[in-house]
Coordinates of C-alpha atoms in Angstrom, one line a residue:
X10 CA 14.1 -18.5 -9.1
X11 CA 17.6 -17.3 -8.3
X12 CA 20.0 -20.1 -7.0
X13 CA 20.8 -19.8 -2.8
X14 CA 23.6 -20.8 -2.2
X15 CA 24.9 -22.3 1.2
X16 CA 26.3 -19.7 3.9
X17 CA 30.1 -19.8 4.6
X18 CA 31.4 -20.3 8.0
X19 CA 34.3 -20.1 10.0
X20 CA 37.3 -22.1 9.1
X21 CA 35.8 -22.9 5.8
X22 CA 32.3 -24.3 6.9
X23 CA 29.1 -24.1 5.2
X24 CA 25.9 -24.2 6.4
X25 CA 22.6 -23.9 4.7
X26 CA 18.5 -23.3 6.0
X27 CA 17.2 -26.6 4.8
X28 CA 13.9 -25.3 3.6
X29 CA 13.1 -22.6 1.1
X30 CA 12.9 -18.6 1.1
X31 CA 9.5 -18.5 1.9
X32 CA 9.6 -20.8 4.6
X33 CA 12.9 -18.9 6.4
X34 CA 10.8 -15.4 6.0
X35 CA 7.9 -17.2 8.3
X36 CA 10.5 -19.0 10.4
X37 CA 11.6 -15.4 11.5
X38 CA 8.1 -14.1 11.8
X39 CA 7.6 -17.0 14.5
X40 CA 10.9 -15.6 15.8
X41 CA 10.1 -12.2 16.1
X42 CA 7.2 -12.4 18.6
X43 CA 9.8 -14.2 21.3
X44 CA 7.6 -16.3 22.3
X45 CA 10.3 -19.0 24.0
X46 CA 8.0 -22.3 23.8
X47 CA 7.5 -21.7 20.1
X48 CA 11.3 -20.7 19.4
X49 CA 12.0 -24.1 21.3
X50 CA 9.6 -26.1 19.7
X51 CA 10.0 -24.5 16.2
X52 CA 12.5 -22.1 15.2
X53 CA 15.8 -23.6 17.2
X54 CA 14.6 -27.0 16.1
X55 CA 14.7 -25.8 12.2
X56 CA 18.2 -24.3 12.7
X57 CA 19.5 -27.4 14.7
X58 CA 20.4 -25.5 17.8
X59 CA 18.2 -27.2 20.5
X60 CA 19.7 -28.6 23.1
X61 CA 19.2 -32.2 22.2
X62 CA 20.7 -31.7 18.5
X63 CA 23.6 -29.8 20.3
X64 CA 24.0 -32.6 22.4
X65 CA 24.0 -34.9 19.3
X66 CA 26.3 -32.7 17.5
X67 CA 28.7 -32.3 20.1
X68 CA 28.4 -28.6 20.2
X69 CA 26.9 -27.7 23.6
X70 CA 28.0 -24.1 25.4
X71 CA 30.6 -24.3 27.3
X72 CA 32.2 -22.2 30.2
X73 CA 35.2 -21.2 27.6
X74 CA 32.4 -20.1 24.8
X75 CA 30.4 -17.9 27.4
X76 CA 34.0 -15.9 28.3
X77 CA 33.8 -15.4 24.5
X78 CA 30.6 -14.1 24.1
X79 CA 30.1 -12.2 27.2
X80 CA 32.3 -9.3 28.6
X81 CA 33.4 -9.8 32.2
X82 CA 31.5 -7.3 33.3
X83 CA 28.4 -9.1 31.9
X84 CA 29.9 -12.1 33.3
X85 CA 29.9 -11.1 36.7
X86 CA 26.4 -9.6 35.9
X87 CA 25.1 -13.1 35.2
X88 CA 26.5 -14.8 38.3
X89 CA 24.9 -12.3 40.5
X90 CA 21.3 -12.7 39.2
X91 CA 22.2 -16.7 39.1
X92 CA 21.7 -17.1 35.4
X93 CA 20.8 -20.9 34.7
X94 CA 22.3 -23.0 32.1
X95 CA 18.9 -23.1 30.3
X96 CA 18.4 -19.6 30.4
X97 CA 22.1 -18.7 28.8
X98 CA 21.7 -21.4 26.2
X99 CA 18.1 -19.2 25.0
X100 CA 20.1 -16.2 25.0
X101 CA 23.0 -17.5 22.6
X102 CA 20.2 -19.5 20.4
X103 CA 18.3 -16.3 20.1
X104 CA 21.5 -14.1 19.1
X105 CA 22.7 -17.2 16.6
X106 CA 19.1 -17.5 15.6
X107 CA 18.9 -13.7 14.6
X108 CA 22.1 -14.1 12.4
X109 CA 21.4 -17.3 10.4
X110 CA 17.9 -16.5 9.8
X111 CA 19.3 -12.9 8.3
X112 CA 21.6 -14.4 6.2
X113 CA 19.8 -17.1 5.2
X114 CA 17.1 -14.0 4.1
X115 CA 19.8 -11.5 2.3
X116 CA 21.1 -14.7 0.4
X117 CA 17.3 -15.2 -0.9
X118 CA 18.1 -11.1 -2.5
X119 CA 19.2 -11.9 -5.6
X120 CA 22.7 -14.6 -5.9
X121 CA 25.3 -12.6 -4.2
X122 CA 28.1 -14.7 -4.6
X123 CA 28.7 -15.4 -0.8
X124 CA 26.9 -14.5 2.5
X125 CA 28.9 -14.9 5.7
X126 CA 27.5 -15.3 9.2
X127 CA 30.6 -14.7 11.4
X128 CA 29.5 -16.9 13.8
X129 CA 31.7 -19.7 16.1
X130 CA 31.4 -22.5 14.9
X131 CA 31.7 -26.3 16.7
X132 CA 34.5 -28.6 16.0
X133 CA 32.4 -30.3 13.8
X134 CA 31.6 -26.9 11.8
X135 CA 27.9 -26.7 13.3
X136 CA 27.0 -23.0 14.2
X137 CA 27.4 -22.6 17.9
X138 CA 27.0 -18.8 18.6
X139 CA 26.5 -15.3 17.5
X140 CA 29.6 -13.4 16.2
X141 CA 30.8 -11.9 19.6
X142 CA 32.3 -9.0 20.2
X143 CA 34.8 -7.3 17.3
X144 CA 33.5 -9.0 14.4
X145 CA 30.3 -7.9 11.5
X146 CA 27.4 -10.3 12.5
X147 CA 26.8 -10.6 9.0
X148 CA 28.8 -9.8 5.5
X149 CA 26.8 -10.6 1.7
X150 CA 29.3 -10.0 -1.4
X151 CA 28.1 -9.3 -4.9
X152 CA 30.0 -8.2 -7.8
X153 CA 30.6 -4.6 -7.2
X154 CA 28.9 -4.0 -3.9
X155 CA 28.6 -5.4 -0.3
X156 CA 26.1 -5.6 2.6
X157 CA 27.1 -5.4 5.9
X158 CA 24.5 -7.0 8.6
X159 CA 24.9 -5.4 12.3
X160 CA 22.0 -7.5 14.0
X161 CA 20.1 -7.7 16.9
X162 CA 17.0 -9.7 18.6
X163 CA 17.6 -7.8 21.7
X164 CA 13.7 -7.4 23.3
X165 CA 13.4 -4.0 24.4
X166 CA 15.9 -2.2 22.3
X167 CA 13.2 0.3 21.0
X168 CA 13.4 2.4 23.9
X169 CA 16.9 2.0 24.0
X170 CA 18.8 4.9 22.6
X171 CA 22.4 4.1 24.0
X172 CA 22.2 0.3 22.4
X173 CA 20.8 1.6 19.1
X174 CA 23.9 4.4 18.7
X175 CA 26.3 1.5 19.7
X176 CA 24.8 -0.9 16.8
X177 CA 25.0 2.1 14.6
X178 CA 28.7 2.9 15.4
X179 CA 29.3 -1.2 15.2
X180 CA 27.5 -1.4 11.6
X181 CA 29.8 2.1 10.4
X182 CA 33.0 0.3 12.0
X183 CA 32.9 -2.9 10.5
X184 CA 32.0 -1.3 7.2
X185 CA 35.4 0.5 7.4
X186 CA 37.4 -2.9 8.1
X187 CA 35.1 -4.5 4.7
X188 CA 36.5 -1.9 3.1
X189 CA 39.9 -1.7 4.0
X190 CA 39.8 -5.8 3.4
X191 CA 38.7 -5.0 0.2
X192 CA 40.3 -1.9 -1.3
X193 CA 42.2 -4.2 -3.6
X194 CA 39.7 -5.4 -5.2
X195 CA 37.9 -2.5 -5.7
X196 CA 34.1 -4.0 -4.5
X197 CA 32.4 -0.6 -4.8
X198 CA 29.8 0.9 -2.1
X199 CA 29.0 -1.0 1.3
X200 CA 25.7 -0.9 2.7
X201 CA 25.5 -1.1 6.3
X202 CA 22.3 -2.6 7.7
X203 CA 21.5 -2.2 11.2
X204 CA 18.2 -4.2 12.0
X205 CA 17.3 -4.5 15.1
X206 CA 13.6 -3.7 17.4
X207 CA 14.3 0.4 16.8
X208 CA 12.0 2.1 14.4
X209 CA 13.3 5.1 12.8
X210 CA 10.6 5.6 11.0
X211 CA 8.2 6.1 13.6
X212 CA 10.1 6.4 16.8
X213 CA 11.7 10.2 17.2
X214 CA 14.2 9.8 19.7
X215 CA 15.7 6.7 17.6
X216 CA 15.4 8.6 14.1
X217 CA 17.4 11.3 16.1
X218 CA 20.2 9.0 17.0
X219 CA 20.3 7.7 13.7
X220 CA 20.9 11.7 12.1
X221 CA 23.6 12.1 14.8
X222 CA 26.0 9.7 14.4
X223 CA 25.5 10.0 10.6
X224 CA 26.0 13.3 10.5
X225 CA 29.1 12.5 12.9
X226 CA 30.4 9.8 10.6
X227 CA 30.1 12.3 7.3
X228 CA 31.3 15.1 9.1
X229 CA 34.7 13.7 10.0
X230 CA 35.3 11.8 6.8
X231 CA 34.3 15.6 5.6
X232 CA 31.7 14.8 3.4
X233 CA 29.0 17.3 2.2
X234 CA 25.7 15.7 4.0
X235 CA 23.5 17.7 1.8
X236 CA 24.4 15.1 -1.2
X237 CA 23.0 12.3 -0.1
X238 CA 22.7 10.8 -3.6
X239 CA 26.4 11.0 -4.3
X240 CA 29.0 8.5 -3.7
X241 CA 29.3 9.0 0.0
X242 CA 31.9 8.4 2.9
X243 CA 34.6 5.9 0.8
X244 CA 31.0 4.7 -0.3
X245 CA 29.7 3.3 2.6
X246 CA 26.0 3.9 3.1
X247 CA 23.9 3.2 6.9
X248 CA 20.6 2.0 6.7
X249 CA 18.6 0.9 9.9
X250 CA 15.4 -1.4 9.3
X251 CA 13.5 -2.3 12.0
X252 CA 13.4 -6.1 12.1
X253 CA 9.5 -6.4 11.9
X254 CA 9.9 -4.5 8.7
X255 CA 12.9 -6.5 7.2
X256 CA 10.2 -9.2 7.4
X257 CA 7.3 -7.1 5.8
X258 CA 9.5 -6.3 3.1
X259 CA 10.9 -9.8 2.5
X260 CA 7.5 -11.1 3.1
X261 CA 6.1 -9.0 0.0
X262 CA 8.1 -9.9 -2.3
X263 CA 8.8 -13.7 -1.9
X264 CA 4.9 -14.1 -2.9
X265 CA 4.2 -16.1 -6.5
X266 CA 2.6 -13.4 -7.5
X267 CA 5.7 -10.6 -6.9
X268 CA 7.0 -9.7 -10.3
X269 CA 10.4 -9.7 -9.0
X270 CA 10.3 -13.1 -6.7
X271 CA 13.5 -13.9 -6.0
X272 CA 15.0 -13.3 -9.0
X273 CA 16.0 -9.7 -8.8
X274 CA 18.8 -8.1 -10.8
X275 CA 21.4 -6.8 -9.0
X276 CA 20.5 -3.3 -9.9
X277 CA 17.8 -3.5 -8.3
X278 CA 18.9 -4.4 -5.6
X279 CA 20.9 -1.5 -5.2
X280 CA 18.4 1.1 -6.8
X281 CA 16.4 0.1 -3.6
X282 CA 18.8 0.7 -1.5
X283 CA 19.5 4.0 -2.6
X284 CA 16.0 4.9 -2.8
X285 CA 16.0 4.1 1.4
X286 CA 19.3 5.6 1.9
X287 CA 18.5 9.3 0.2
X288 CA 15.3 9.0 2.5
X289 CA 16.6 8.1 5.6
X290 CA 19.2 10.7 4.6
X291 CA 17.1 13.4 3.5
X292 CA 14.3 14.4 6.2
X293 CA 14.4 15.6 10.1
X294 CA 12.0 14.1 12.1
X295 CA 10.1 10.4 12.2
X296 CA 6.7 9.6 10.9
X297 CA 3.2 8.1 11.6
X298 CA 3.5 5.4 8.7
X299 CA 6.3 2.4 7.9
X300 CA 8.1 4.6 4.8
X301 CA 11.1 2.4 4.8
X302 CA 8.6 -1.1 4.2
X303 CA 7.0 0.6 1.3
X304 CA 9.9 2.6 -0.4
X305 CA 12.4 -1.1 -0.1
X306 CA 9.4 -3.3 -1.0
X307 CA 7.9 -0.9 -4.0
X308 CA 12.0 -0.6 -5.3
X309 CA 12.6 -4.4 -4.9
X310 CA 9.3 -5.4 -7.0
X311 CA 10.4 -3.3 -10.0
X312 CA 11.1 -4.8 -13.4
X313 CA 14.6 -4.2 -14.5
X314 CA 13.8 -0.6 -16.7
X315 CA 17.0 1.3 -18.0
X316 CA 18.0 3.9 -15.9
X317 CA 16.4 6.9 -17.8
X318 CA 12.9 5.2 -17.4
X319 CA 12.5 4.5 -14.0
X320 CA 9.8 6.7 -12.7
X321 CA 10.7 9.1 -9.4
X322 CA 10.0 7.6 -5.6
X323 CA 6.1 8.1 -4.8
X324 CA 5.2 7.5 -1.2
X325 CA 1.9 8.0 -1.2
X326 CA 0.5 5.1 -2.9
X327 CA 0.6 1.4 -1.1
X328 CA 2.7 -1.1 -3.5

């Protein structure tokens, strides 16, 4: 089993999920049907954000944090419809929820060698809120490649076309400023992972905004689209995976029985994501079955083969 390492934090804090793989990919199940009793009762309590270990901790939300998080506009918003303490406290522990429980999943793929959440953090280093506005929610380094995490646990963003082309632009922007960090030391293709509650793989109107500002985004670095396969846009690839399907995927293969488990190579790791990418990339319209789940589960259970045999993509078979 490949070693996880402890997330890095702000100001040179770590944190780590206290339980194993497994267990984190069914603590965000339970988190994805937002169902608030058992996020209180369960999930918060097993990422030490409830309001009692808060209190313990000394890292309780504050006026000053909310002006942070919030925009005055959404501020002024909250006021008017009298938003409770309670009630604002759910809405940062889902947003920090959605972050750790990412990371904590991405750092199960493989060892990259660090995964930052770019949340706030308390005085005494404790997560304390999502990443806020201007900042990647998530960033994973590896040797010679990086994942960027845009993410969401917003509850009807499937229907919402307008947030899921902002998360899109988000995920493409902070891809640039990884690179431009980077440039120097030469860390090779960024993927940018939106995942979120929009299906582009069987919602039309949300596959549509994902072609768009693509296309958008390759046109103006001028970039022939019709190469997906090549070295794209100062090698920065955008993938969005619906969250329920981040789950199936990492639910597949952190079984015993998964010939990859969690010791994937690398390479494979990549491979898979360029098997999503040149789909995603490479058709016009959305369809009636999960394609992303089974091309990113199928790639990530492969044994490590040279490159010359590894056998073409096939879609039509369940893995």
């Amino acid at each position: 089993m490949a070693e996880r390492r402890p997330l890095r934090l702000r100001e040179g804090h770590t944190w780590e999920f206290t339980y194993d793989c497994r267990t984190a990919t069914r603590t965000f199940w339970q988190f994805l049907i937002d169902d608030f009793r058992a996020n209180e009762g369960f999930v918060f309590d097993e990422l030490g954000i409830t309001r009692e270990q808060r209190k313990r901790r000394e890292n309780l939300i504050t006026p000053k944090d909310e002006a942070q998080l919030f925009t005055s506009e959404e501020l002024e918003e909250r006021r008017k419809q009298k938003v409770s303490e309670l009630q604002t406290l759910r809405t940062i522990n889902k947003g920090l929820a959605m972050e750790l429980l990412v990371a904590t999943m991405l750092s199960c793929l493989d060892s990259p060698q660090a995964v930052r959440p770019w949340c706030a953090v308390s005085a005494k280093g404790d997560p304390k809120m999502s990443a806020g506005h201007g900042f990647e929610d998530i960033l994973a380094t590896y040797g010679d490649f990086s994942i960027v995490a845009e993410v969401s646990a917003k509850r009807d963003a499937s229907t919402d076309n307008d947030f899921f082309r902002r998360q899109l632009e988000q995920a493409l922007d902070h891809a640039d400023k990884a690179v431009a960090r980077s440039r120097a030391k030469a860390t090779g293709t960024v993927y940018a992972l939106v995942i979120n509650k929009c299906s582009v793989d069987t919602n039309h109107r949300i596959e549509k905004e994902y072609q768009k500002v693509l296309l958008a985004y390759l046109n103006k670095r001028q970039v022939r689209a019709k190469e997906p396969d090549r070295v794209g846009v100062r090698g920065i690839r955008l993938i969005p995976i619906r969250s329920w399907d981040f789950f199936d995927v990492m639910d597949r293969i952190h079984t015993e029985s998964s010939e990859a488990g969690l010791s994937i190579s690398s390479e494979v790791l990549v491979a898979a994501l360029e098997e999503v990418y040149v789909l995603l990339h490479g058709r016009n319209t959305a369809v009636e079955e999960p394609l992303i789940v089974k091309t990113l589960a199928r790639a990530l259970r492969k044994k490590k083969e040279s490159p010359d045999v590894q056998l073409a993509l096939d879609v039509s078979d369940e893995p």
